[in-house]
Short mmCIF file of C-alpha atoms in Angstrom, two decimals:
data_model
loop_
_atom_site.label_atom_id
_atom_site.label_comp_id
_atom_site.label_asym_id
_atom_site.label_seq_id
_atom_site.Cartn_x
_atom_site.Cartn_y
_atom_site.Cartn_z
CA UNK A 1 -54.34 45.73 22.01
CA UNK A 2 -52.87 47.69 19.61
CA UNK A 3 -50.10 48.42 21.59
CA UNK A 4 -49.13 45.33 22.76
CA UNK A 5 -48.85 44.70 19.14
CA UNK A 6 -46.25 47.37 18.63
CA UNK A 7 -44.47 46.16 21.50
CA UNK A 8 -43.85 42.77 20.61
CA UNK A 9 -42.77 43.91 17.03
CA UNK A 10 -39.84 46.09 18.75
CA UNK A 11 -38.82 43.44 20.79
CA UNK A 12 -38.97 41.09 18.10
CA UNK A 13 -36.70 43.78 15.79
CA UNK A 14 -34.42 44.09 18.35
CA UNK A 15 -34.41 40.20 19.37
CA UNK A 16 -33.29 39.43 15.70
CA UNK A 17 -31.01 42.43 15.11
CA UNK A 18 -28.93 41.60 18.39
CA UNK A 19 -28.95 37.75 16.98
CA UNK A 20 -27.28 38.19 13.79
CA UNK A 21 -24.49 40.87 15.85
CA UNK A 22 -24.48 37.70 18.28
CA UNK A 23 -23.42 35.16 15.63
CA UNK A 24 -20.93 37.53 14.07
CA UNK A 25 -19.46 38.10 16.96
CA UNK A 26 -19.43 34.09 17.81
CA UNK A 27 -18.05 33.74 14.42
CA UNK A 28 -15.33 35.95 15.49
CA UNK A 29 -14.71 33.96 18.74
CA UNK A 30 -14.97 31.00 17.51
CA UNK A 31 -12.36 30.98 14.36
CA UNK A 32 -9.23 31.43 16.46
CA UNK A 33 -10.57 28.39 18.50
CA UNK A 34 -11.12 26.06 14.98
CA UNK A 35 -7.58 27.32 13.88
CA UNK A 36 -6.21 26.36 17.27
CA UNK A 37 -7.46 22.63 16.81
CA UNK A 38 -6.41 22.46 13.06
CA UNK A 39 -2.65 23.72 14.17
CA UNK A 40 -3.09 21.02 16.90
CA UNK A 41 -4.48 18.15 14.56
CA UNK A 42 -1.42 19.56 12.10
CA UNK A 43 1.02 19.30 14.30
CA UNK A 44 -0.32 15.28 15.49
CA UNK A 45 -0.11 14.51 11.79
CA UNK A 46 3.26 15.56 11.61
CA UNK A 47 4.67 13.32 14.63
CA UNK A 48 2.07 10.65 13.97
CA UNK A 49 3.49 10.80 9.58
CA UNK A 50 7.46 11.49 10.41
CA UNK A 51 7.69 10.09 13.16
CA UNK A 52 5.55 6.38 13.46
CA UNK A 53 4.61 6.30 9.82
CA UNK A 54 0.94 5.58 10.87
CA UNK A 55 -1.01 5.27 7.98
CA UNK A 56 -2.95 8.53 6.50
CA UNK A 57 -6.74 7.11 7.22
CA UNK A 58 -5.68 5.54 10.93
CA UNK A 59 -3.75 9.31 11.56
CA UNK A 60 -6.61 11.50 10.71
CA UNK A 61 -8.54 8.80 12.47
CA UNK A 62 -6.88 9.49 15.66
CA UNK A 63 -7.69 13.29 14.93
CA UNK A 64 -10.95 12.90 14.62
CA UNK A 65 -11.44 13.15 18.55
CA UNK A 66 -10.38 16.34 18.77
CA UNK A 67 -12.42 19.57 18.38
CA UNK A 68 -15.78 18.81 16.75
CA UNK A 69 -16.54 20.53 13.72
CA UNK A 70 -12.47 20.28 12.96
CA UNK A 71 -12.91 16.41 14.13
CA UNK A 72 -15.61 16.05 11.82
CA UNK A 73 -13.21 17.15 8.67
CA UNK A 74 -10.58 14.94 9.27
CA UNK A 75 -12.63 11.84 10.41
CA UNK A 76 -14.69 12.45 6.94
CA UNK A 77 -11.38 12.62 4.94
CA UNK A 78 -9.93 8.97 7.20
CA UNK A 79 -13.77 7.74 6.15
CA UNK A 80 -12.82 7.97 2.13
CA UNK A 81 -9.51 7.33 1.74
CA UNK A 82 -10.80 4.01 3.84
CA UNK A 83 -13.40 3.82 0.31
CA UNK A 84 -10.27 4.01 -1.79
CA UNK A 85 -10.82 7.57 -2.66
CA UNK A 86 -7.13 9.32 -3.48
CA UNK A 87 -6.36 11.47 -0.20
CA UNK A 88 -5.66 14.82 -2.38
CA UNK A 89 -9.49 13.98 -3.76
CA UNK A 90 -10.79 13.08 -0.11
CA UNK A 91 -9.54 16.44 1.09
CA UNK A 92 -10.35 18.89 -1.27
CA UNK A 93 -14.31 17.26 -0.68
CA UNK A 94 -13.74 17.40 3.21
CA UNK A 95 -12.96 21.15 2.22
CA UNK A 96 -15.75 21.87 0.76
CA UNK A 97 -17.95 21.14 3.31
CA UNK A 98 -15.39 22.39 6.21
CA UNK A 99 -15.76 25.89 4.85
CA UNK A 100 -19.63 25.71 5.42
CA UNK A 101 -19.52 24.45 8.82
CA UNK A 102 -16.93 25.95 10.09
CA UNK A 103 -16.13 29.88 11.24
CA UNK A 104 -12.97 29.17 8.63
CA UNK A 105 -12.17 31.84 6.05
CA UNK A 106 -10.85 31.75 2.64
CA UNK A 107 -6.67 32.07 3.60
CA UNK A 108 -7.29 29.39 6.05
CA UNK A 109 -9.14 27.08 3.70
CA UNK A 110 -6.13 27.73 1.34
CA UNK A 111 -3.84 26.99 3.65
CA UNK A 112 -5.07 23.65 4.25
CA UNK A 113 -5.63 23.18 0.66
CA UNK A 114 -2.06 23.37 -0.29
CA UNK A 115 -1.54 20.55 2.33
CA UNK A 116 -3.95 18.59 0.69
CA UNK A 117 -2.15 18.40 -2.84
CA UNK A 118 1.02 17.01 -1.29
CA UNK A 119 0.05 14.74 1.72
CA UNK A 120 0.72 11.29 1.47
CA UNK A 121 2.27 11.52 -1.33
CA UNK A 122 5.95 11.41 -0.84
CA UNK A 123 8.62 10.21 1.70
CA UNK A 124 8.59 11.14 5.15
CA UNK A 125 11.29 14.16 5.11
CA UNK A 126 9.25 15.75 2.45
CA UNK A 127 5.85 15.48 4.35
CA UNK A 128 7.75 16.65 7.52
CA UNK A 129 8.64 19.88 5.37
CA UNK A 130 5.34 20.44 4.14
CA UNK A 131 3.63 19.78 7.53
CA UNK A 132 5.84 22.36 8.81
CA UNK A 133 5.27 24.63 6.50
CA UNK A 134 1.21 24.26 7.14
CA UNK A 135 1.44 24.09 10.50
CA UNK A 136 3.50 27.18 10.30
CA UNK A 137 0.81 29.03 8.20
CA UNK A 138 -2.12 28.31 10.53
CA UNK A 139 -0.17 29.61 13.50
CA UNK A 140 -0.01 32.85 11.68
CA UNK A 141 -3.62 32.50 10.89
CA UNK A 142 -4.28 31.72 14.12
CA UNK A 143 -2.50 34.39 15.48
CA UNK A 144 -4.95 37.35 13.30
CA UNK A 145 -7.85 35.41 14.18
CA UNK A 146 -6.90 36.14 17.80
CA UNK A 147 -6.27 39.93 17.38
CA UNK A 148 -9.04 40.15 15.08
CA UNK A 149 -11.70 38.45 17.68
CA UNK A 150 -10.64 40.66 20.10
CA UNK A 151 -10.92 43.92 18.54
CA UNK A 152 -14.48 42.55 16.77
CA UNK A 153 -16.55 40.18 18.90
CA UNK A 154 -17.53 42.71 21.75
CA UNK A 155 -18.30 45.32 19.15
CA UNK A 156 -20.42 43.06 16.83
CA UNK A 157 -22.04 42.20 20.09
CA UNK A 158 -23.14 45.66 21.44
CA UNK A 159 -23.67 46.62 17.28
CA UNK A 160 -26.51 44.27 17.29
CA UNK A 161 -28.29 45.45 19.73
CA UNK A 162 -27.78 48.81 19.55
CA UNK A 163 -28.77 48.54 15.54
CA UNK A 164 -31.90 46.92 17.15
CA UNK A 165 -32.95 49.55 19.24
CA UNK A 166 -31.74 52.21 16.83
CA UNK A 167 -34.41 51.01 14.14
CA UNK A 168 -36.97 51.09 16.85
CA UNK A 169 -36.32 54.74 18.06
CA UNK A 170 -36.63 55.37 14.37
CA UNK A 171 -39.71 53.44 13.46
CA UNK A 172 -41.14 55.02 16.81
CA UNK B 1 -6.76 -31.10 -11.78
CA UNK B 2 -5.05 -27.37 -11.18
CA UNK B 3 -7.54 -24.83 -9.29
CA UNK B 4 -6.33 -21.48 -10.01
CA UNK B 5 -7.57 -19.71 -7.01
CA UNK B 6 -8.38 -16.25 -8.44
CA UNK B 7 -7.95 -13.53 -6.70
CA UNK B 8 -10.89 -11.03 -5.57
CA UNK B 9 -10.77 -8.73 -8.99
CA UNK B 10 -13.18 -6.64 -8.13
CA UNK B 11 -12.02 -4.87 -5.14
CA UNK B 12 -8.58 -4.83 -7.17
CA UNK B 13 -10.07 -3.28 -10.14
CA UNK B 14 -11.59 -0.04 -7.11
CA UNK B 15 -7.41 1.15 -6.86
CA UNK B 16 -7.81 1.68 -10.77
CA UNK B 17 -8.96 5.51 -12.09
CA UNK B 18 -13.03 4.99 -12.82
CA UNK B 19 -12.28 5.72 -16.42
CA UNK B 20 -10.01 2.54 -16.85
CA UNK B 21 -11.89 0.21 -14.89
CA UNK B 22 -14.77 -0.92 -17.62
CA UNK B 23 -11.90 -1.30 -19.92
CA UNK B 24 -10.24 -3.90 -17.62
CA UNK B 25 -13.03 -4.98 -16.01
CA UNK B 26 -13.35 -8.24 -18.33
CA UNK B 27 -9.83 -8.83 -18.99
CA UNK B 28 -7.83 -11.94 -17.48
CA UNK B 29 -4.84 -10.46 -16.24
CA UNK B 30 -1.16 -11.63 -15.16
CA UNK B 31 0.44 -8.05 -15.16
CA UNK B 32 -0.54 -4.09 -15.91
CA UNK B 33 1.73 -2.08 -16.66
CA UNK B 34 1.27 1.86 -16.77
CA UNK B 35 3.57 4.51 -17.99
CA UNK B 36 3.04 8.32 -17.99
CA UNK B 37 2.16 9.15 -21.71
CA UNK B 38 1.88 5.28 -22.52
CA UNK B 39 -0.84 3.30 -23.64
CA UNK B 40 -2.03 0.57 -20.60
CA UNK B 41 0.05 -2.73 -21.16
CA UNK B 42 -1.85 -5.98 -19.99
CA UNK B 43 -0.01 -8.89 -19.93
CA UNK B 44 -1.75 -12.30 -19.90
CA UNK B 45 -0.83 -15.33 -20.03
CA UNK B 46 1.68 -15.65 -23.70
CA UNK B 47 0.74 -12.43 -25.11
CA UNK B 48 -0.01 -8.32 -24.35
CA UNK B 49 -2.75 -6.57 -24.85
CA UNK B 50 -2.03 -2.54 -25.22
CA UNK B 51 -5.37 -0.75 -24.22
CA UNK B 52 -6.30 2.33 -26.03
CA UNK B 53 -6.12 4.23 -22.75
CA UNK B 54 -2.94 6.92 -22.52
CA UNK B 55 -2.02 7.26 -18.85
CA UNK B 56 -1.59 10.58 -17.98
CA UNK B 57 0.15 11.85 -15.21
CA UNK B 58 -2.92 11.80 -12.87
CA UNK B 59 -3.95 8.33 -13.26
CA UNK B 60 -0.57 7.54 -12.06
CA UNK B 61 -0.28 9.65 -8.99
CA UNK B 62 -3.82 7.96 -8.37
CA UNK B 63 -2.71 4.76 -8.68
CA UNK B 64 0.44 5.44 -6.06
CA UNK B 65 -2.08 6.93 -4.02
CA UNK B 66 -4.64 4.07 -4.24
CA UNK B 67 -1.91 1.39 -3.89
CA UNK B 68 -0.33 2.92 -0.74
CA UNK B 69 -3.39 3.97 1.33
CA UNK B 70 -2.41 7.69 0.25
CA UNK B 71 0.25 6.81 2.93
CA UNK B 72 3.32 6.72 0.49
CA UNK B 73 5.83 7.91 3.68
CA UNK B 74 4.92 4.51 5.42
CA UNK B 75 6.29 2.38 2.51
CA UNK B 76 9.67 3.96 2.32
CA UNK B 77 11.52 0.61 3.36
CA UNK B 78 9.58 -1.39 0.58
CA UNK B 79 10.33 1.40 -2.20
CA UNK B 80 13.44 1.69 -1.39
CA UNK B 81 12.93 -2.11 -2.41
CA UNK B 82 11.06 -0.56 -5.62
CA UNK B 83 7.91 -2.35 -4.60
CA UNK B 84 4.89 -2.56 -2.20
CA UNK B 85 2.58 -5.87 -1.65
CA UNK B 86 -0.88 -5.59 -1.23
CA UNK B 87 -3.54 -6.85 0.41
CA UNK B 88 -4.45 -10.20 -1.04
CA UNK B 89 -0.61 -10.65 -2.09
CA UNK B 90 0.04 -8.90 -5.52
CA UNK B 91 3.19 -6.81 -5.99
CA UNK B 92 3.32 -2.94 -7.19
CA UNK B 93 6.55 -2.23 -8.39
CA UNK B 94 7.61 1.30 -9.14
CA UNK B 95 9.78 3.42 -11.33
CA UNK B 96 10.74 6.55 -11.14
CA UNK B 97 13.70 9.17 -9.85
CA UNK B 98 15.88 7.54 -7.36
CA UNK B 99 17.06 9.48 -4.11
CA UNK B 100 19.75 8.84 -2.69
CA UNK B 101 21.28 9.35 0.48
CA UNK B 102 24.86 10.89 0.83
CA UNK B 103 26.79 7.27 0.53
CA UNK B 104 25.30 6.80 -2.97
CA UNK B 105 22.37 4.22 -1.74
CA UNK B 106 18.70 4.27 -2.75
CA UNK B 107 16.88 6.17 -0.18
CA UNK B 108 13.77 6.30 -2.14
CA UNK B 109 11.83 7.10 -5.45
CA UNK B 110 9.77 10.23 -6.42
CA UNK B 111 8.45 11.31 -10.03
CA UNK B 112 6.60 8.00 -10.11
CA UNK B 113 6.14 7.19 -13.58
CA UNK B 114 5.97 3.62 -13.83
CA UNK B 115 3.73 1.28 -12.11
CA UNK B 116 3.86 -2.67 -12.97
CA UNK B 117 1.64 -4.75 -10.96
CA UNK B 118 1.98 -8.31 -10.80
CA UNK B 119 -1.31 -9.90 -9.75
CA UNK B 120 -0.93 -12.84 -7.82
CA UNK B 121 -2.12 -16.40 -8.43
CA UNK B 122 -2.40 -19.49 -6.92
CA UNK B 123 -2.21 -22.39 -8.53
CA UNK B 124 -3.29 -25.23 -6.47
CA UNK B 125 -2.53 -29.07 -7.27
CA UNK B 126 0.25 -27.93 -9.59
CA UNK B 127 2.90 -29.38 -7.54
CA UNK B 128 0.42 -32.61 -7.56
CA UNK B 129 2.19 -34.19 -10.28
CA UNK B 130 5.69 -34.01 -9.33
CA UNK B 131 5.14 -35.55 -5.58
CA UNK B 132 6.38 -39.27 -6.97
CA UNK B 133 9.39 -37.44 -7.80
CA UNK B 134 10.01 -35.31 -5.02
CA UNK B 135 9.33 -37.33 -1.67
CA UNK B 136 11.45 -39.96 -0.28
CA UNK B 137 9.96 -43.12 1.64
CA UNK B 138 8.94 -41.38 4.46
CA UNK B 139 6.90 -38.95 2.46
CA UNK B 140 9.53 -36.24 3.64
CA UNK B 141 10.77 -34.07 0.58
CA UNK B 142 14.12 -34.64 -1.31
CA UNK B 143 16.17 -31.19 -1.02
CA UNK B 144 14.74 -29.71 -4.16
CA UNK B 145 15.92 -27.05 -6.46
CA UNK B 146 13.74 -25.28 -8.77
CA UNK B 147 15.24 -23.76 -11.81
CA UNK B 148 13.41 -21.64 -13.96
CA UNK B 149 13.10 -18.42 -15.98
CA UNK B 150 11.27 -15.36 -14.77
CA UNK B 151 7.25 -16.07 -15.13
CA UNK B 152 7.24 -19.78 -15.86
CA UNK B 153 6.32 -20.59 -12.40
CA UNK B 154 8.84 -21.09 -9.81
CA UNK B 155 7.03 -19.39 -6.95
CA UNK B 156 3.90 -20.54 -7.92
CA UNK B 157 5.07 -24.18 -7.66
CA UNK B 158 7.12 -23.43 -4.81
CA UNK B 159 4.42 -22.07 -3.14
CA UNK B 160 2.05 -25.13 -3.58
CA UNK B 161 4.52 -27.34 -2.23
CA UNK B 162 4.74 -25.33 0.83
CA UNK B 163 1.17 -25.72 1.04
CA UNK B 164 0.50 -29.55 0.35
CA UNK B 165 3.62 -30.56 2.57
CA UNK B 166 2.27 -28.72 5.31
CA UNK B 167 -1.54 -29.74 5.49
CA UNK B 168 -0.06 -33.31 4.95
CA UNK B 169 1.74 -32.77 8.82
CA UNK B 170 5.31 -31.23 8.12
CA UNK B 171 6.35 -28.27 9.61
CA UNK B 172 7.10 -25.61 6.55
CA UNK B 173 9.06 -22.22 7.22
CA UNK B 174 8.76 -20.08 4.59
CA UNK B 175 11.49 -17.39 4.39
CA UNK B 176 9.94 -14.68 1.93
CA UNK B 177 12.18 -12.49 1.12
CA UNK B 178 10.33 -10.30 -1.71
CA UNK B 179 6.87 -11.69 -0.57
CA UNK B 180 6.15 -13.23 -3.15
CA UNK B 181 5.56 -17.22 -1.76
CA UNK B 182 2.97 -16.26 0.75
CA UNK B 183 2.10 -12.49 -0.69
CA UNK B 184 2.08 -11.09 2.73
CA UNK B 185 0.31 -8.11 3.92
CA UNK B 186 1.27 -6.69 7.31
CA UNK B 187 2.99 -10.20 8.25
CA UNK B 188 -0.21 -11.84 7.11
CA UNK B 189 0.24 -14.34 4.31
CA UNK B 190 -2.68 -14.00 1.79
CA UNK B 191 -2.24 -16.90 -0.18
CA UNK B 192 -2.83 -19.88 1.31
CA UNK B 193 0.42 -21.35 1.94
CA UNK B 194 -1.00 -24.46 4.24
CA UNK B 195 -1.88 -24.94 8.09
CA UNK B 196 1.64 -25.89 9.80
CA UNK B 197 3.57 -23.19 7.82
CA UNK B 198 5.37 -20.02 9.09
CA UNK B 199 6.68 -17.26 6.91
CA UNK B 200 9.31 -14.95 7.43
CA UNK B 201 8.19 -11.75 5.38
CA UNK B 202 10.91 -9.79 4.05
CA UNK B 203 13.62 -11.23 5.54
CA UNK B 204 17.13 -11.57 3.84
CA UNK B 205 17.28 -15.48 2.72
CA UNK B 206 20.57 -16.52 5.00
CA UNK B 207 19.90 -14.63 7.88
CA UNK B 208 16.28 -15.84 7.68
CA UNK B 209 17.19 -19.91 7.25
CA UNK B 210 19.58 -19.42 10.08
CA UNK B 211 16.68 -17.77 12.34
CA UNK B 212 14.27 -19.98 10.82
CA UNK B 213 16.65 -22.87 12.27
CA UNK B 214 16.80 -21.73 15.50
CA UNK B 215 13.40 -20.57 16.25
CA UNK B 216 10.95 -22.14 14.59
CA UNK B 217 12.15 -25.76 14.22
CA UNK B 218 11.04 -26.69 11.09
CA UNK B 219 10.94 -29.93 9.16
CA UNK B 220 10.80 -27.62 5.61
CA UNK B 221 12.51 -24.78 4.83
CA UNK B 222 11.36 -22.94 1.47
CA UNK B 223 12.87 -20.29 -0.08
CA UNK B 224 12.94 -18.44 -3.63
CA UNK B 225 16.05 -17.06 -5.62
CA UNK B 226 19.03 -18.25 -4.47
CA UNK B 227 21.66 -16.94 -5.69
CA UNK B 228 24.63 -15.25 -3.51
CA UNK B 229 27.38 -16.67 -1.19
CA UNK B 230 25.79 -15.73 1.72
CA UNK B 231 22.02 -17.91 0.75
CA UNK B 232 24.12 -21.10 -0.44
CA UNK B 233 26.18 -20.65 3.26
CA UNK B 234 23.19 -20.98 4.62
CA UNK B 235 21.50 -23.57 2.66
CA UNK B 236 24.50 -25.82 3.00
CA UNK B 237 24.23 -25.09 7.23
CA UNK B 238 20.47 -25.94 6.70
CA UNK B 239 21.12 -28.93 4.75
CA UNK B 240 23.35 -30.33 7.37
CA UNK B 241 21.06 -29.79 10.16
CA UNK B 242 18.34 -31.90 9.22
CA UNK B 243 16.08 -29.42 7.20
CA UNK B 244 14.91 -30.31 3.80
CA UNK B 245 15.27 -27.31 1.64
CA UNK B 246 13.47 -26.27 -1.07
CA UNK B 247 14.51 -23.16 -3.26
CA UNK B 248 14.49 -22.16 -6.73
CA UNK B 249 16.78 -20.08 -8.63
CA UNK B 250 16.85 -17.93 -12.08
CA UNK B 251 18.09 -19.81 -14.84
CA UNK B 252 16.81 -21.11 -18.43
CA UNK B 253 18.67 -24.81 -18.54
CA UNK B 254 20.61 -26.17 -15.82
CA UNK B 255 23.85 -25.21 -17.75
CA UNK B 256 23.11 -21.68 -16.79
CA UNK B 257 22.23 -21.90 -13.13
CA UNK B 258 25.49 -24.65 -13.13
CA UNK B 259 27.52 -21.49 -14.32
CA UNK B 260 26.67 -19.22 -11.57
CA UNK B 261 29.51 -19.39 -9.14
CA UNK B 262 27.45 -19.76 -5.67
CA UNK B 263 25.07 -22.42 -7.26
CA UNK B 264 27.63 -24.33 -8.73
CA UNK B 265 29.13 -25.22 -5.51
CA UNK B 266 25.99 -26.09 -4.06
CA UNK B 267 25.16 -28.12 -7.02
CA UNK B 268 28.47 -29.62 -7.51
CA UNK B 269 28.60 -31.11 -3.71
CA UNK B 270 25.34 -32.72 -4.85
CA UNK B 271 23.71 -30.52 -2.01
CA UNK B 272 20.58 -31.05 -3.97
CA UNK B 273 19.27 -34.60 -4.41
CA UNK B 274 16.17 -33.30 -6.75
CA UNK B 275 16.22 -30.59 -9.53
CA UNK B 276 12.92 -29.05 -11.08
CA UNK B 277 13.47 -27.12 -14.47
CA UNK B 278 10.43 -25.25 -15.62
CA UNK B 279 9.61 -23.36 -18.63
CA UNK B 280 6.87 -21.35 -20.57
CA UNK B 281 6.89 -23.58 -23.51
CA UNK B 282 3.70 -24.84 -22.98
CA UNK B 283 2.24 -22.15 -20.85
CA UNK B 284 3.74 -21.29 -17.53
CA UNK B 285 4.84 -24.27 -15.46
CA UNK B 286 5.72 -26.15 -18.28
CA UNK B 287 8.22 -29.45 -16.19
CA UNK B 288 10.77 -29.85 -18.75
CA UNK B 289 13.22 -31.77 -16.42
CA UNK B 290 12.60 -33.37 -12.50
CA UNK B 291 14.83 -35.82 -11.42
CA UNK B 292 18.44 -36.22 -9.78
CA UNK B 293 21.09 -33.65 -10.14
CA UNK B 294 23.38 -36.22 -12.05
CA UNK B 295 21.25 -38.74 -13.29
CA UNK B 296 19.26 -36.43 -15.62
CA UNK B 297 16.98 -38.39 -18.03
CA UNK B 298 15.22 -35.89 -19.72
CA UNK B 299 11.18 -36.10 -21.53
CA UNK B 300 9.15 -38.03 -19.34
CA UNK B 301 7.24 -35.81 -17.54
CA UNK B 302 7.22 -33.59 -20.94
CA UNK B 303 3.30 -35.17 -21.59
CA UNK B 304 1.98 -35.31 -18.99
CA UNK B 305 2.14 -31.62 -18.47
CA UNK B 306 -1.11 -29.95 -20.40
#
């Protein structure tokens, strides 16, 4: 009986520890994918702004199909500037809550902030330079994430467990 | 009687910052005005209110913001106009830097600092009066020009003629220029401007009548501020084809609009068999003259105006 006991509680220490090195690791993975679909929805913007002059809400509307959790942001941002709310306003709130859901970091957030202040807000030659200039900066971003996910998702993977069964032999 | 149809001021009053809004939230209102570092400037009917509200910087780029969808790059045609309509018809106009493009023309504004918007209003049954005046046998419409200075109520008038002939069975083009007749929003007019009318939204006033001729075969053509060679070119092709025109043009007293070079033909030629000169004296759309061009007996409509 008493065994069993101690059984389940290693498993159970070693289930959780491998968890938390699993969602590291899927953090890992999955930021270069989230900064993929932002440089994507960035780059949409751009022809969809310079090049048809679509409306900001109806744009990021169009957006919002892509990628979910990056979807999400932009269809949230469409949703109140569609209540009247000032885009710069809209996106900074869309922010907020992007940076909890998402695997985002701070530089990317930032990134996208400084879009934020500017878009909509002037003619289309200046929004093409500033769109360019985002879209640029995610790319970078983008391209870290990438090197960074590959040097840390298998080893947050294997740390987890490993720091699982490590405890045990210790506890044992 | 005059219904003023007033617009929805409520969902206007959302595009203002929350911190002006209880301030203008009981105020009837003909124009607002808002300069960076300026008190709030109402304008209502004969006199101006200043609110004790300084608009900073903020509330402006909020306002541009508000008033353009946050979509300023998809207004660059109308700004390079200096103004955007909005939904339900009123007019933003704007102030600020000027860009231009390498041959010296306005490509644009930034450093908004200025925002004057014009809130439109309907006034129907105002043109209810002048109808004995205005319509031959037939019931069609003399070729009418209305002369008056800026806010006594030229469009206004204009626009309820455009309205009345055309639920009474003629067929009214309206060639908008500025959009102000029919206050159109995406090609949509949102005043009512009558069942059998069609407007040409921000379309130049002779190219317009002459498209408006071939296209749309109307029995009406309206237009507002006539004024260059090309527009009284056009009139005269329009009055020779069978259209009745009606227009207005800028001008205190017939004198003045008689000076202006363009006009003066038109007028001259007795191109125009009816003339409409409004004032403010008694509150916009004040008729101080209707009648022929050259038989002008002046004062009787003066009292029956309120």
């Amino acid at each position: 009986m008493h065994n069993i006991a101690n059984i389940l509680c290693y498993a159970l220490i070693i289930y959780g520890s491998s968890m938390m090195g699993f969602t590291i690791a899927r953090n890992y993975a999955e930021r270069p994918r989230q900064l993929q679909a932002l440089l994507t929805g960035v780059q949409i913007l751009l022809t969809e702004i310079v090049y048809a002059a679509t409306p900001l809400s109806e744009a990021l509307q169009n957006l919002s199909r892509s990628c979910d959790t990056i979807g999400a942001f932009f269809s949230r941002v469409a949703q109140e500037i569609d209540n009247l709310k000032p885009a710069r306003i809209a996106w900074e709130e869309g922010l907020e809550q992007l940076q909890a859901a998402s695997a985002l970091l701070a530089p990317d957030i930032e990134a996208l902030r400084a879009l934020g202040d500017v878009i909509g807000t002037s003619d289309r030659e200046d929004q093409q330079r500033h769109l360019l200039l985002a879209s640029r900066r995610i790319e970078g971003l983008h391209q870290s994430a990438v090197n960074e996910a590959a040097k840390n998702e298998r080893l947050w993977r294997y740390l987890g467990v490993l720091a699982g069964i490590v405890a045990v032999i210790i506890i044992f | 009687m005059d219904k003023v149809i007033n617009t929805d001021w409520t969902s206007l009053l959302k595009l203002f910052p929350p911190h002006w809004q209880d301030s203008l939230y009981h105020l009837d209102c003909l124009e607002i005005r808002a300069r960076t570092g300026k008190p709030v400037q109402i304008v209502q009917s004969g006199k101006e209110i200043m609110l004790p509200i300084i608009a900073s910087n903020q509330d402006i780029q909020h306002l541009v913001s508000a008033f353009s969808g946050s979509s300023l790059y998809a207004f660059e045609d109308e700004l390079r106009q200096g103004y955007i309509t909005l939904p339900g018809g009123h007019r933003v106009g704007f102030a600020g830097k000027a860009l231009l493009d390498p041959k010296g023309h306005i490509r644009g504004l930034k450093h908004i600092s200025t925002i004057c918007l014009r809130i439109a209003k309907s006034v129907e049954g105002c043109a209810d009066r002048l109808w004995r005046e205005l319509l031959d046998a037939e019931g069609c419409p003399y070729h009418t020009l209305v002369i008056s200075p800026p806010q006594a109520g030229k469009t206004t008038l204009l626009r309820d003629m455009a309205r009345q002939l055309s639920d009474k069975g003629q067929r009214v083009c309206i060639i908008d220029e500025r959009s102000e007749i029919a206050g159109c929003y995406n090609g949509r007019p949102q005043l009512d401007v009558g069942l059998r009318t069609d407007v040409l939204d921000g379309c130049p006033k002779a190219e317009g009548m002459l498209m408006a001729l071939r296209a749309l075969s109307p029995d009406v053509i309206v237009t507002d501020e006539i004024g260059s060679a090309e527009d009284a070119s056009a009139i005269e092709e329009a009055l020779n084809s069978g259209v009745r025109v009606m227009a207005s043009a800028h001008g205190a007293t017939y004198e003045e609009v008689a000076a202006r070079p363009n006009l003066s033909t038109l007028l001259q030629r007795g191109l125009f068999q009816r003339v409409v000169i409004l004032s403010n004296r008694r509150g916009p759309g004040t008729v101080e003259y209707i009648g022929g061009v050259f038989s002008r007996q002046k004062g009787e409509l003066h009292a029956q105006h309120s």
